[in-house]
Each structure stands twice: as C-alpha cells, then as structure tokens.
Short mmCIF file of C-alpha atoms and ligand atoms in Angstrom, two decimals:
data_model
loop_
_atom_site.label_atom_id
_atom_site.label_comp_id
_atom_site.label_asym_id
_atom_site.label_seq_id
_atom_site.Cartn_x
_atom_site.Cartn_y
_atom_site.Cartn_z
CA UNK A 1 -113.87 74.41 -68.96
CA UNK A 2 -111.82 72.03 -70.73
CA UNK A 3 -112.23 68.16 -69.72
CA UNK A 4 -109.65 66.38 -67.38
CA UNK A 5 -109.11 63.19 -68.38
CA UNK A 6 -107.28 60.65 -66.20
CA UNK A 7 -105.69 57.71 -66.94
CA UNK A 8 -105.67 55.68 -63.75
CA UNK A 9 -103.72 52.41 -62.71
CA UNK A 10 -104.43 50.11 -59.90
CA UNK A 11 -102.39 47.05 -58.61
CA UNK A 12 -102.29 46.88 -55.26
CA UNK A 13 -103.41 43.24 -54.86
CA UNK A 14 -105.02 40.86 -57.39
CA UNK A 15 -106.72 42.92 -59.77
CA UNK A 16 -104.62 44.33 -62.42
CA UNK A 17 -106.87 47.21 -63.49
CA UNK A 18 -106.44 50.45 -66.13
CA UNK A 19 -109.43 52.85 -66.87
CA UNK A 20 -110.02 56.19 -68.53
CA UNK A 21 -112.33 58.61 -65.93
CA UNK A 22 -113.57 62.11 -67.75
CA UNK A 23 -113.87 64.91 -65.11
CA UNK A 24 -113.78 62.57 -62.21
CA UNK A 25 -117.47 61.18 -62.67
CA UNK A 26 -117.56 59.82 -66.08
CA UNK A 27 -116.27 56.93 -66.64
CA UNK A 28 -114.79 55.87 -70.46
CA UNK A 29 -113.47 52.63 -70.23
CA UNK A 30 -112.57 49.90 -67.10
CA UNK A 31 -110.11 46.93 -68.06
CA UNK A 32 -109.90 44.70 -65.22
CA UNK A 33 -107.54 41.58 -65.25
CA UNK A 34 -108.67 39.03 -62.48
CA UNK A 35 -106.17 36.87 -61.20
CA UNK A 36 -108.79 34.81 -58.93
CA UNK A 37 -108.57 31.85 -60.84
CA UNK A 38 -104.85 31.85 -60.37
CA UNK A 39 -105.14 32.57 -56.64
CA UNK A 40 -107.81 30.19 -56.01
CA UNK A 41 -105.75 26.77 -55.95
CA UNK A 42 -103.67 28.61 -53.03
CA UNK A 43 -106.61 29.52 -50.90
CA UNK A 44 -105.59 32.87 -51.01
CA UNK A 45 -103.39 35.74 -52.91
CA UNK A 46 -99.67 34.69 -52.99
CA UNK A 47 -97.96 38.24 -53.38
CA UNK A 48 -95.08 36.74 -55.18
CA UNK A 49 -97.49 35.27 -58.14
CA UNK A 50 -99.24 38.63 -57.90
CA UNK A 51 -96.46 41.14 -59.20
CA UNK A 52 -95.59 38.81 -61.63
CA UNK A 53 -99.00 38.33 -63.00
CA UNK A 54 -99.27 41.92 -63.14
CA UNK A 55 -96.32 43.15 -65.29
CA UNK A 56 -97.39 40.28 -67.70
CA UNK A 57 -100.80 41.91 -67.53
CA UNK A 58 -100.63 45.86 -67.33
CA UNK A 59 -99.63 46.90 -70.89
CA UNK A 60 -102.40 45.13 -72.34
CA UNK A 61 -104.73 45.98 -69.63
CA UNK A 62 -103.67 49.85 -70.33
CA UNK A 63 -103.72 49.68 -74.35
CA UNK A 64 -107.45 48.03 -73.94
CA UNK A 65 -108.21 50.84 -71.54
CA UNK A 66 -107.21 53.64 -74.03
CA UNK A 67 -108.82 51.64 -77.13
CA UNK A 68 -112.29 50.93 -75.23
CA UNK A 69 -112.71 54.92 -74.48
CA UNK A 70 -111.39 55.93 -78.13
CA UNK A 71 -108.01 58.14 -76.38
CA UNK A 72 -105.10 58.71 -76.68
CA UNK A 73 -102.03 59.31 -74.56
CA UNK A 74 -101.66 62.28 -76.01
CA UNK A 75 -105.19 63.85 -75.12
CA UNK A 76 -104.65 62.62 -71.38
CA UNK A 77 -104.59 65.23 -68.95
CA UNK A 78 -103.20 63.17 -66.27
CA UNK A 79 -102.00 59.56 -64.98
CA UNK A 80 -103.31 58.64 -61.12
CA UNK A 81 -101.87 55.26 -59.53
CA UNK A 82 -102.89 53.37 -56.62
CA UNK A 83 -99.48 53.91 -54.55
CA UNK A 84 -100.57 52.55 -51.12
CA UNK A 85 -101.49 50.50 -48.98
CA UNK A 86 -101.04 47.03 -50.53
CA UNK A 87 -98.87 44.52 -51.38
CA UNK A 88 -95.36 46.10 -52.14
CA UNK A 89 -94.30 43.78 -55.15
CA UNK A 90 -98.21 44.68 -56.79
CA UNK A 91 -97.95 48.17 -55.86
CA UNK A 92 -94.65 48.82 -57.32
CA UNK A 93 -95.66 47.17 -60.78
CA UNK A 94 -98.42 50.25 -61.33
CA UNK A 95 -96.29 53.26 -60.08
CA UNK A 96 -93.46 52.35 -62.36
CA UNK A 97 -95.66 51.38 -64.70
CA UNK A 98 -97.05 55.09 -64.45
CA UNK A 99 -94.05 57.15 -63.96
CA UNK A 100 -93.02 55.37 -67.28
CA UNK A 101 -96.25 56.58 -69.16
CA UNK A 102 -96.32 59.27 -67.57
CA UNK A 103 -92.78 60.89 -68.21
CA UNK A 104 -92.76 59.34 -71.89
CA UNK A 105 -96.12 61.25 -72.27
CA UNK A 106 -95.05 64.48 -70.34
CA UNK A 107 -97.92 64.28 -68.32
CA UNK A 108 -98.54 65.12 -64.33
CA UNK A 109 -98.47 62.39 -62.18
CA UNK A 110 -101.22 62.00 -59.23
CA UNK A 111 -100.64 58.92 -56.49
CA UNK A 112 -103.95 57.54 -55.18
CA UNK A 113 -104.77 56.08 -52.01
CA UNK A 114 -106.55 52.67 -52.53
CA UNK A 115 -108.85 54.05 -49.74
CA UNK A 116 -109.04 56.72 -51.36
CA UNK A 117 -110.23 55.27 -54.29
CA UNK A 118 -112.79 53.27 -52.95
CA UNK A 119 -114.67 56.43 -51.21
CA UNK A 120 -114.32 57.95 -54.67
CA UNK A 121 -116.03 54.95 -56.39
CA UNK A 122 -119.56 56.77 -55.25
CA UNK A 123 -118.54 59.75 -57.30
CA UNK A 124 -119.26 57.61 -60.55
CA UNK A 125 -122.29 58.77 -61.90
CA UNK A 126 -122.15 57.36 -65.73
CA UNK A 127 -120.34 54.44 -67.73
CA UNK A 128 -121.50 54.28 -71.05
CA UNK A 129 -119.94 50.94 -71.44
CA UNK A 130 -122.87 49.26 -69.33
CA UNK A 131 -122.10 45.61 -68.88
CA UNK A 132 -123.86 42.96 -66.96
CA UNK A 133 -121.91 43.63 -63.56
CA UNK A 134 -123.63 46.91 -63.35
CA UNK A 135 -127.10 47.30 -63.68
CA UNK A 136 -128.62 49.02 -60.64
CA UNK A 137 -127.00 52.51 -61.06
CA UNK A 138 -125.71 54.27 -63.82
CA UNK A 139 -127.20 57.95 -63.29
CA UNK A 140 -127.81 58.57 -59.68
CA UNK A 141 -127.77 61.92 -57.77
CA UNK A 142 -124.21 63.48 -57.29
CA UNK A 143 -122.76 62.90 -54.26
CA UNK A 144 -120.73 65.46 -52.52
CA UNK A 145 -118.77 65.67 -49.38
CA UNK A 146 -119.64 66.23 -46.62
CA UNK A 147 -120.91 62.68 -45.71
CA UNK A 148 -120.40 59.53 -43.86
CA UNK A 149 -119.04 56.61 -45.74
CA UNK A 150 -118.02 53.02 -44.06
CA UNK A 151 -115.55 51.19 -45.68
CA UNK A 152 -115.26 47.59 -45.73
CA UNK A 153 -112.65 45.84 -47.76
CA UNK A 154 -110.38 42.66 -47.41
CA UNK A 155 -107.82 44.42 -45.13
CA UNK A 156 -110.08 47.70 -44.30
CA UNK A 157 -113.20 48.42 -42.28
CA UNK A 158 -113.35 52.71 -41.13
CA UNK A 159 -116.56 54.39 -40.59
CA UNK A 160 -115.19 58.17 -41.79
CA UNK A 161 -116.30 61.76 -41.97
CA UNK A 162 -115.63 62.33 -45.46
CA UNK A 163 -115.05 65.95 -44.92
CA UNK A 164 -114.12 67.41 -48.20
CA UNK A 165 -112.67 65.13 -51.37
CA UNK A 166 -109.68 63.18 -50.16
CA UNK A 167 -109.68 64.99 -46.78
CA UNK A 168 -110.96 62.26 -43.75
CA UNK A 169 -111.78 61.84 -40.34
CA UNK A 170 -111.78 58.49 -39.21
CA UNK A 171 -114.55 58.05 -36.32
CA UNK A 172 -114.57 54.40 -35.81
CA UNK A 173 -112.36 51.05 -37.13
CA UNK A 174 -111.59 47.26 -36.76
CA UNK A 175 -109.82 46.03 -33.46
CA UNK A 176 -109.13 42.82 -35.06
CA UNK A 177 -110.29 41.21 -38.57
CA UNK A 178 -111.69 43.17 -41.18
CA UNK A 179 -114.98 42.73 -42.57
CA UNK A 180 -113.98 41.03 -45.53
CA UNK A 181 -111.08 38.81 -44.16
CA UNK A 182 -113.77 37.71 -41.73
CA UNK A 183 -116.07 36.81 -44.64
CA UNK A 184 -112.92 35.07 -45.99
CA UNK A 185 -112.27 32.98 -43.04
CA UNK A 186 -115.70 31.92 -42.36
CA UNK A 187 -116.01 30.72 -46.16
CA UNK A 188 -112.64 28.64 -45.96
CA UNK A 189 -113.80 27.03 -42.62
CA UNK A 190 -117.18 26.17 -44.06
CA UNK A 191 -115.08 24.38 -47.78
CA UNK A 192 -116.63 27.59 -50.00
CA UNK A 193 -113.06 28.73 -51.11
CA UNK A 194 -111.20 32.05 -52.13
CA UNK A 195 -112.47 34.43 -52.53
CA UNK A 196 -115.58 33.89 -49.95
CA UNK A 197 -117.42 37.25 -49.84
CA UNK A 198 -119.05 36.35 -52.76
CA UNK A 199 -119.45 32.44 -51.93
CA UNK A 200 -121.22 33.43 -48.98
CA UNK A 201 -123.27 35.59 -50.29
CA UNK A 202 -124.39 33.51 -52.54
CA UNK A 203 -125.04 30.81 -50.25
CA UNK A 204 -126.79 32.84 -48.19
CA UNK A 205 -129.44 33.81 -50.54
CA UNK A 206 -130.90 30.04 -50.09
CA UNK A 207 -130.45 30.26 -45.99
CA UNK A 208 -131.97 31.49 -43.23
CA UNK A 209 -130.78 34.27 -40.99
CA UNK A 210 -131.59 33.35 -37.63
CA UNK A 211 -131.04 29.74 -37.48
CA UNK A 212 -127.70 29.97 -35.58
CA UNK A 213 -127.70 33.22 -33.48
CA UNK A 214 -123.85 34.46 -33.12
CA UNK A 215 -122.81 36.64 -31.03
CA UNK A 216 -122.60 40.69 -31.91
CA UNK A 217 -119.55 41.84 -30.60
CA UNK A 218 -119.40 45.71 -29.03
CA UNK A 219 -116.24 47.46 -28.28
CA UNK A 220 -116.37 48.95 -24.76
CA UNK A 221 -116.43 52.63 -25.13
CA UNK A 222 -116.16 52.73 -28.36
CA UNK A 223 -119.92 52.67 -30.36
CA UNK A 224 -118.16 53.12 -33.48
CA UNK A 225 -115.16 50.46 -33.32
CA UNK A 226 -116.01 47.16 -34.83
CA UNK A 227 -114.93 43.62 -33.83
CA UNK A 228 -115.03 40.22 -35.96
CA UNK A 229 -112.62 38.12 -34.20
CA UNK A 230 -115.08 36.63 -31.70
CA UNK A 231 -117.87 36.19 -34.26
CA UNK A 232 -115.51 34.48 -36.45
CA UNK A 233 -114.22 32.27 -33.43
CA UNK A 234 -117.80 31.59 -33.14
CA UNK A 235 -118.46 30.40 -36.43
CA UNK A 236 -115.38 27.52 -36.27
CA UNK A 237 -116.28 26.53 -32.48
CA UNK A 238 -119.59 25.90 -34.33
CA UNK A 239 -118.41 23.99 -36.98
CA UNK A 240 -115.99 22.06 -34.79
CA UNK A 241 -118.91 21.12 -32.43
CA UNK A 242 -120.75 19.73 -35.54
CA UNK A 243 -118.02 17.84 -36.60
CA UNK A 244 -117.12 16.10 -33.30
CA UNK A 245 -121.20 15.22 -32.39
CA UNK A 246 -121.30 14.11 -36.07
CA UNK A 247 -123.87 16.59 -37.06
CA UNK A 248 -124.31 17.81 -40.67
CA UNK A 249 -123.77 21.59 -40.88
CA UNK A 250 -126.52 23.69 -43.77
CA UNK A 251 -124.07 25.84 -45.40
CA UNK A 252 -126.71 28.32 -46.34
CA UNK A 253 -128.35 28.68 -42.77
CA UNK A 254 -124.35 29.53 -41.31
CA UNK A 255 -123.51 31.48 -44.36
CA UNK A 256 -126.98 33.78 -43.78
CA UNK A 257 -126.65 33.63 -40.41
CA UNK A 258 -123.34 34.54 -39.97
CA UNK A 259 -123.69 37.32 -42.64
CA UNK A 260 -126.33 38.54 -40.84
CA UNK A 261 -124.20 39.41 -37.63
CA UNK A 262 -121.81 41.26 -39.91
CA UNK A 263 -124.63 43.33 -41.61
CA UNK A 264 -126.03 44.35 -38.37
CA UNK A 265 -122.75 45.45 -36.46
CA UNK A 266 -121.91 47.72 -40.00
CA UNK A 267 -125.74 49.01 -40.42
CA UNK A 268 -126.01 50.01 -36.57
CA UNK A 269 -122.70 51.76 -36.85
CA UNK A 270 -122.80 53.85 -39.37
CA UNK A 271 -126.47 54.89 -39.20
CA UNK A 272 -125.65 55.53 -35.80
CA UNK A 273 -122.89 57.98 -36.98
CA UNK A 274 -124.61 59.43 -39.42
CA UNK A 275 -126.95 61.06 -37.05
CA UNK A 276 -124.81 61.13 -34.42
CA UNK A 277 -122.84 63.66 -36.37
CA UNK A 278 -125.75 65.11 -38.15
CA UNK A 279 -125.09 64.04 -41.94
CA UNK A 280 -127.59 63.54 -43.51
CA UNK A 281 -125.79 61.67 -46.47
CA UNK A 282 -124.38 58.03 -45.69
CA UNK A 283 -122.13 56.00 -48.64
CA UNK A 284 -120.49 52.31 -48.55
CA UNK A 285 -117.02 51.51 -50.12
CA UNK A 286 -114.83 48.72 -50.15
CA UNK A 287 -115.32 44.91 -52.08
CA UNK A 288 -117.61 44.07 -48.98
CA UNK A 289 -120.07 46.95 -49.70
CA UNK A 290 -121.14 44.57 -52.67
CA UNK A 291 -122.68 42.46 -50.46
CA UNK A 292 -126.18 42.19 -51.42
CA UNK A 293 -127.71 41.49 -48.03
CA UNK A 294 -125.37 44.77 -46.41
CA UNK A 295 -126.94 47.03 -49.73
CA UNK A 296 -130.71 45.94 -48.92
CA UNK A 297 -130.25 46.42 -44.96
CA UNK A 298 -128.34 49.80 -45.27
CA UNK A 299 -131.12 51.10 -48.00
CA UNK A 300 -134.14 49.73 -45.21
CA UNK A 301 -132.26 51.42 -42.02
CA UNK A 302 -131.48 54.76 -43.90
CA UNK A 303 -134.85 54.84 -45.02
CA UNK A 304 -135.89 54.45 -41.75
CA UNK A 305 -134.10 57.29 -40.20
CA UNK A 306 -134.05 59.84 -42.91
CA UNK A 307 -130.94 59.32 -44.79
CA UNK A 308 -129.81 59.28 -48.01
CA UNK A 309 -127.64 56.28 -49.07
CA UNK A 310 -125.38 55.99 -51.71
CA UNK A 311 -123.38 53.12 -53.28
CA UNK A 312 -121.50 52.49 -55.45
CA UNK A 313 -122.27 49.42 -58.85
CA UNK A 314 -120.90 46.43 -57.97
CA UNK A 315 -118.02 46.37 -60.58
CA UNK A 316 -116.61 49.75 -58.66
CA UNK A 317 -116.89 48.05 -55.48
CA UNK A 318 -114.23 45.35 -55.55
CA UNK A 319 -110.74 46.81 -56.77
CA UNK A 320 -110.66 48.51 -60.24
CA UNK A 321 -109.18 51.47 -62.03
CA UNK A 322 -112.03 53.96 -62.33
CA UNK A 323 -112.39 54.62 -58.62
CA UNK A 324 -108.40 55.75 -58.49
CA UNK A 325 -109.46 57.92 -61.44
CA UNK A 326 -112.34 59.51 -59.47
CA UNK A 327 -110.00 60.16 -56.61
CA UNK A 328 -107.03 61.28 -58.78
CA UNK A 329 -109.45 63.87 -60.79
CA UNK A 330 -110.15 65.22 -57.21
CA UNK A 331 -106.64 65.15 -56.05
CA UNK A 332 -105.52 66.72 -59.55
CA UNK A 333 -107.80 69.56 -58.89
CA UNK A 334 -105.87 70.21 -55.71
CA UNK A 335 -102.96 70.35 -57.20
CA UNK A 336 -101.64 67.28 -55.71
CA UNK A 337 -99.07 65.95 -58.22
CA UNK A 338 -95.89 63.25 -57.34
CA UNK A 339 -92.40 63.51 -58.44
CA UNK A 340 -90.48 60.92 -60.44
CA UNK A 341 -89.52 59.54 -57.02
CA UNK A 342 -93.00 58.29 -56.42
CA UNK A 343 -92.72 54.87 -54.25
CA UNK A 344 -94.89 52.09 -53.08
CA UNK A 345 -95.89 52.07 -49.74
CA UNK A 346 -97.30 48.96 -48.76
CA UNK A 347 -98.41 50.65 -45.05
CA UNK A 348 -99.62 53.57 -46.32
CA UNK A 349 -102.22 55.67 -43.65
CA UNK A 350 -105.50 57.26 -45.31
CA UNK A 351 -105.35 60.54 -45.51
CA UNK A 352 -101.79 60.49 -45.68
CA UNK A 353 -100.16 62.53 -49.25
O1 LIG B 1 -111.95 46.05 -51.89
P1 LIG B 1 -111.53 44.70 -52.26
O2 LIG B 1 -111.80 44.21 -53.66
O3 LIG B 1 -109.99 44.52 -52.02
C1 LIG B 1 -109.35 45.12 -50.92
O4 LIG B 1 -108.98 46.30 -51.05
O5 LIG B 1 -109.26 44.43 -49.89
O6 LIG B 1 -112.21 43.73 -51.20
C2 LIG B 1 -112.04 42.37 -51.23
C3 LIG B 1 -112.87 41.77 -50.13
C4 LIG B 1 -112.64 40.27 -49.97
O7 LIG B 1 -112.45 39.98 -48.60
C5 LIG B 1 -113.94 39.68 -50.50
O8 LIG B 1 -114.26 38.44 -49.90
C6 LIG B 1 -114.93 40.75 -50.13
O9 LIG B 1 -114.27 41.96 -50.38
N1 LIG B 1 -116.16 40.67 -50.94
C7 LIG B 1 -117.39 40.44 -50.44
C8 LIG B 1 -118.26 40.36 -51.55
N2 LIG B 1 -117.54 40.59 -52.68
C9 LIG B 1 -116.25 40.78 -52.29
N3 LIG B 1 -117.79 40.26 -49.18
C10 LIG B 1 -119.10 40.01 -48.98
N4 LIG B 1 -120.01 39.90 -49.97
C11 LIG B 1 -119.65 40.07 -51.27
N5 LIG B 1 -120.56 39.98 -52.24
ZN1 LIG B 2 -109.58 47.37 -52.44
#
C-alpha cells in the first residue's frame, strides 16, 4: 500500500507548530515555534499577541517542516489542521493557512480536533529525528483502540472510552478548573510564573509530598468527574495564612504536595475506569500528562492492577503538529475530508466533525 503522508498544522494557542507524519505513526519532522517567552511577561497567553505571532511564524515553521523530513508538497498526500477548540484569532491563522496550501497543492483537506490530536499523540511509535525532549520512547508497542485514555490539558481534563480512532465516549470530566489551569494557578500564587506545570514540577522534585495534606475533592455521584477548584482554594487560603502569621512558605514541599493531590484524584480515576469498564489498555494525553510525578504514579498503579499504560514522549504531550497528523492520518482513512469553507471554531465539542 502506498504511504499517506500528512502535512499537519496546529495553532490553536501558543505553539505555532508544522510536522510531516508517514502513515499516521511515523513521524518525519516536528517544527515547533514557542511563544512562551513572549507570553511570559503577561502571566499568561494574550490571544491578540498570539495570532499575530503566528502568521509571522507559520511559513517558516511549515518550510522547516517539509525541509527536516526531505518532502515535498507535491509528494503530500494530505494537509490536517487543528480547527477547534482554541483561541479563534490562533485557530484561524492554521486553517487558512491550510486551505491555502492545500488548494495551491490540490490536495484533500482533513480538520483535526486538538483533542483529537492529543489522544492520537500515543499512536507515535517512531521519530527518527530523536532530540533531547524525547528520550524514554521511541519504539513502543502499537496502541490500538479500544482503550481508556484521560486527558489533561490547560483547558481539558476527560477520562474517555476511546472506542475506535476519533470515535469517543466521554465517561467522566472537570466541574470546575482543569488540571492544568489548576497547576497554572497554584504556580502564579506561589511567584513560579507562566507557564507553571512545568515550574511545579520541577520544584517538586526537591519537596516532599505529604508535608501539607490538601484536601481530595470527590464529586457526589459521580466517581469519574473531577474537581480542582477547592484544592486550588486550598492552596491560596494556605499561602494567605502564611503570609498574615508571617510564616515562610517551602515552595517545593507546596509544589509536591499539592501535585500530589492532583496525581492521586487522575490515577484513582482512570484506573478505576479502566477496570470498571474492563479495558485492559489505559493512555494519558494532554500537556499535563508530561508531568513526571502523574507518568511514575500511573506506570506504579497500572502495574498494580494489570494494565497496560501508554504515553506519549514528552515533546508530543504539550501542543505540536505531529499528534494532528496522527489523528488526521486516521480521520483521512475515514474519509473525513473539509471543504474550502473550513472555519475555526473556538468551542468546538470532541467528537464533533
Ligand atoms: O496540552 P497543552 O500544551 O495545551 C492545551 O491544549 O491546553 O497543555 C498545557 C498545560 C498548561 O496548563 C501547562 O501548565 C501544563 O499543560 N503542563 C504541565 C506540565 N507541562 C505542561 N503540567 C504539569 N506538569 C508538567 N510537567
Ligand atoms: Zn493542547
């Protein structure tokens, strides 16, 4: 069978991202253009600064994307595009940008759901182009639907049913802050800055876990729904009583332990669904399932009970290109493929085409 190779585009917040993906697994090239450092003296992403950033960015992020994996437009079989959810000015820089490439280049056009994309970040099984950021799994077993994947993101956290590629059932979600906005918060309150998944982490690594016990929050009849908003209240009442009975406040002990009470509400969850719906097969997505302390916990507990975890490098964790072109490959294959009238939408639901 001949190879399908996708030339994917993703812009739906801060990364400005182009890759090259060969038969949805393989992936040739992944050109990512941070804009943290721009973001960073805001506290946070400023969607204005964003789009702009972006179309200065995306024809040389695209061009490097097509040089690194040694293609050309004219041997692309397809161009995917992150068209939702997101940021509408970000969003609408890629899907123009792709309709453009894509109509120039007579080729099919496949919109992606960011969601979407992040599931389909497990799917990578090689990048020949190993860097640094990912070390700990180039050639791991195929993963295949059915499984259970939780997703945790800056404005996402689902525990799913991934029932077949791009088709979901969503089984449990946030009733306030997601994961990663929480992780956010918590690092702004404590002076670690934008982005603070990563600053807490980090600090978290020198502190210990159970020096402040917060509270784990449990949504009444609902043992798959998460909650953040209380633990997060928690946190700054915390810090605020420091502050006021002059106490000095170890970073790394409120970093670990507040990471901590996130790792154990998303490990309990999913494992929980996992064998409550009899998969044996459980994945993470999303820029919070690079979380080094959530990785080691989810790898002890599915050991534990039986399951096999999967999860994605790092570097396909947080937003990038090569996870829309795993999901586009998929969606291409089911003959999924957008019209010239192909729009942002800034609200859009997963599972939704
Ligand atoms: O998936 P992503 O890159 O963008 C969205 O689609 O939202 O996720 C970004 C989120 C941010 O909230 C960031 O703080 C969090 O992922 N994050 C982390 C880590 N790396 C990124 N959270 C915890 N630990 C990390 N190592
Ligand atoms: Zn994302």
């Amino acid at each position: 069978m001949e190879d399908v190779l996708i030339l994917a585009i993703e812009s739906s917040c801060d990364e400005t991202a182009a890759a090259v993906v060969r038969n949805g697994r393989e992936v040739l090239s992944n050109v990512i253009a941070s804009q943290i450092a721009l973001h960073t003296q805001f506290g946070g992403v400023v969607p204005e600064i964003a789009s702009r950033k972006h179309i200065e960015q995306i024809n040389p992020v695209i061009t490097s994307a097509l040089e690194e994996a040694r293609i050309s437009l004219s041997q692309i079989t397809a161009v995917g595009v992150t068209y939702g959810p997101g940021l509408v000015g970000a969003l609408l820089v890629g899907v123009a940008e792709a309709k453009a490439i894509a109509y120039g280049a007579k080729k099919p056009l496949v919109g992606v759901h960011h969601i979407e994309g992040h599931v389909a970040a497990n799917f990578i099984t090689k990048y020949p182009g190993q860097n640094a950021l990912t070390p700990d799994r180039i050639c791991q077993a195929e993963l295949e639907p059915p499984f259970v994947c939780l997703i945790v993101s800056g404005g996402h956290t689902h525990l799913v049913v991934v029932k077949d590629y791009g088709e979901f059932e969503i089984i449990g979600k946030t009733r306030d802050d997601a994961a990663g906005e929480a992780f956010d918060k918590v690092a702004r309150a404590v002076g670690l800055g934008y982005p603070g998944g990563p600053k807490i982490d980090q600090a978290a690594r020198q502190g210990n876990p159970h020096a402040v016990e917060f509270p784990r929050a449990k949504v009444e009849g609902a043992p798959y729904d998460f909650s953040f908003s209380g633990l997060k209240s928690a946190v700054l009442n915390y810090i605020n009583h420091a502050k006021m009975t002059g106490q000095e406040i170890c970073v790394p002990d409120l970093a670990a332990s507040f990471q901590n009470a996130v790792v154990e509400a998303l490990v309990s969850r999913a494992v929980l669904a996992a064998e409550e719906y009899g998969y044996d097969k459980l994945a993470i997505a999303g820029g919070v399932a690079s979380n080094s302390a959530l990785r080691e916990a989810m790898a002890r507990s599915c050991r534990e009970h039986g399951l096999n975890f999967y999860y994605p490098s790092p570097v396909f964790c947080t937003d990038n290109a090569a996870m829309i072109g795993a999901a586009a490959y998929y969606e291409y294959q089911k003959g999924v493929r957008h019209g010239w009238d192909l729009n942002a939408i800034p609200n859009l639901k997963l599972g939704e085409r």
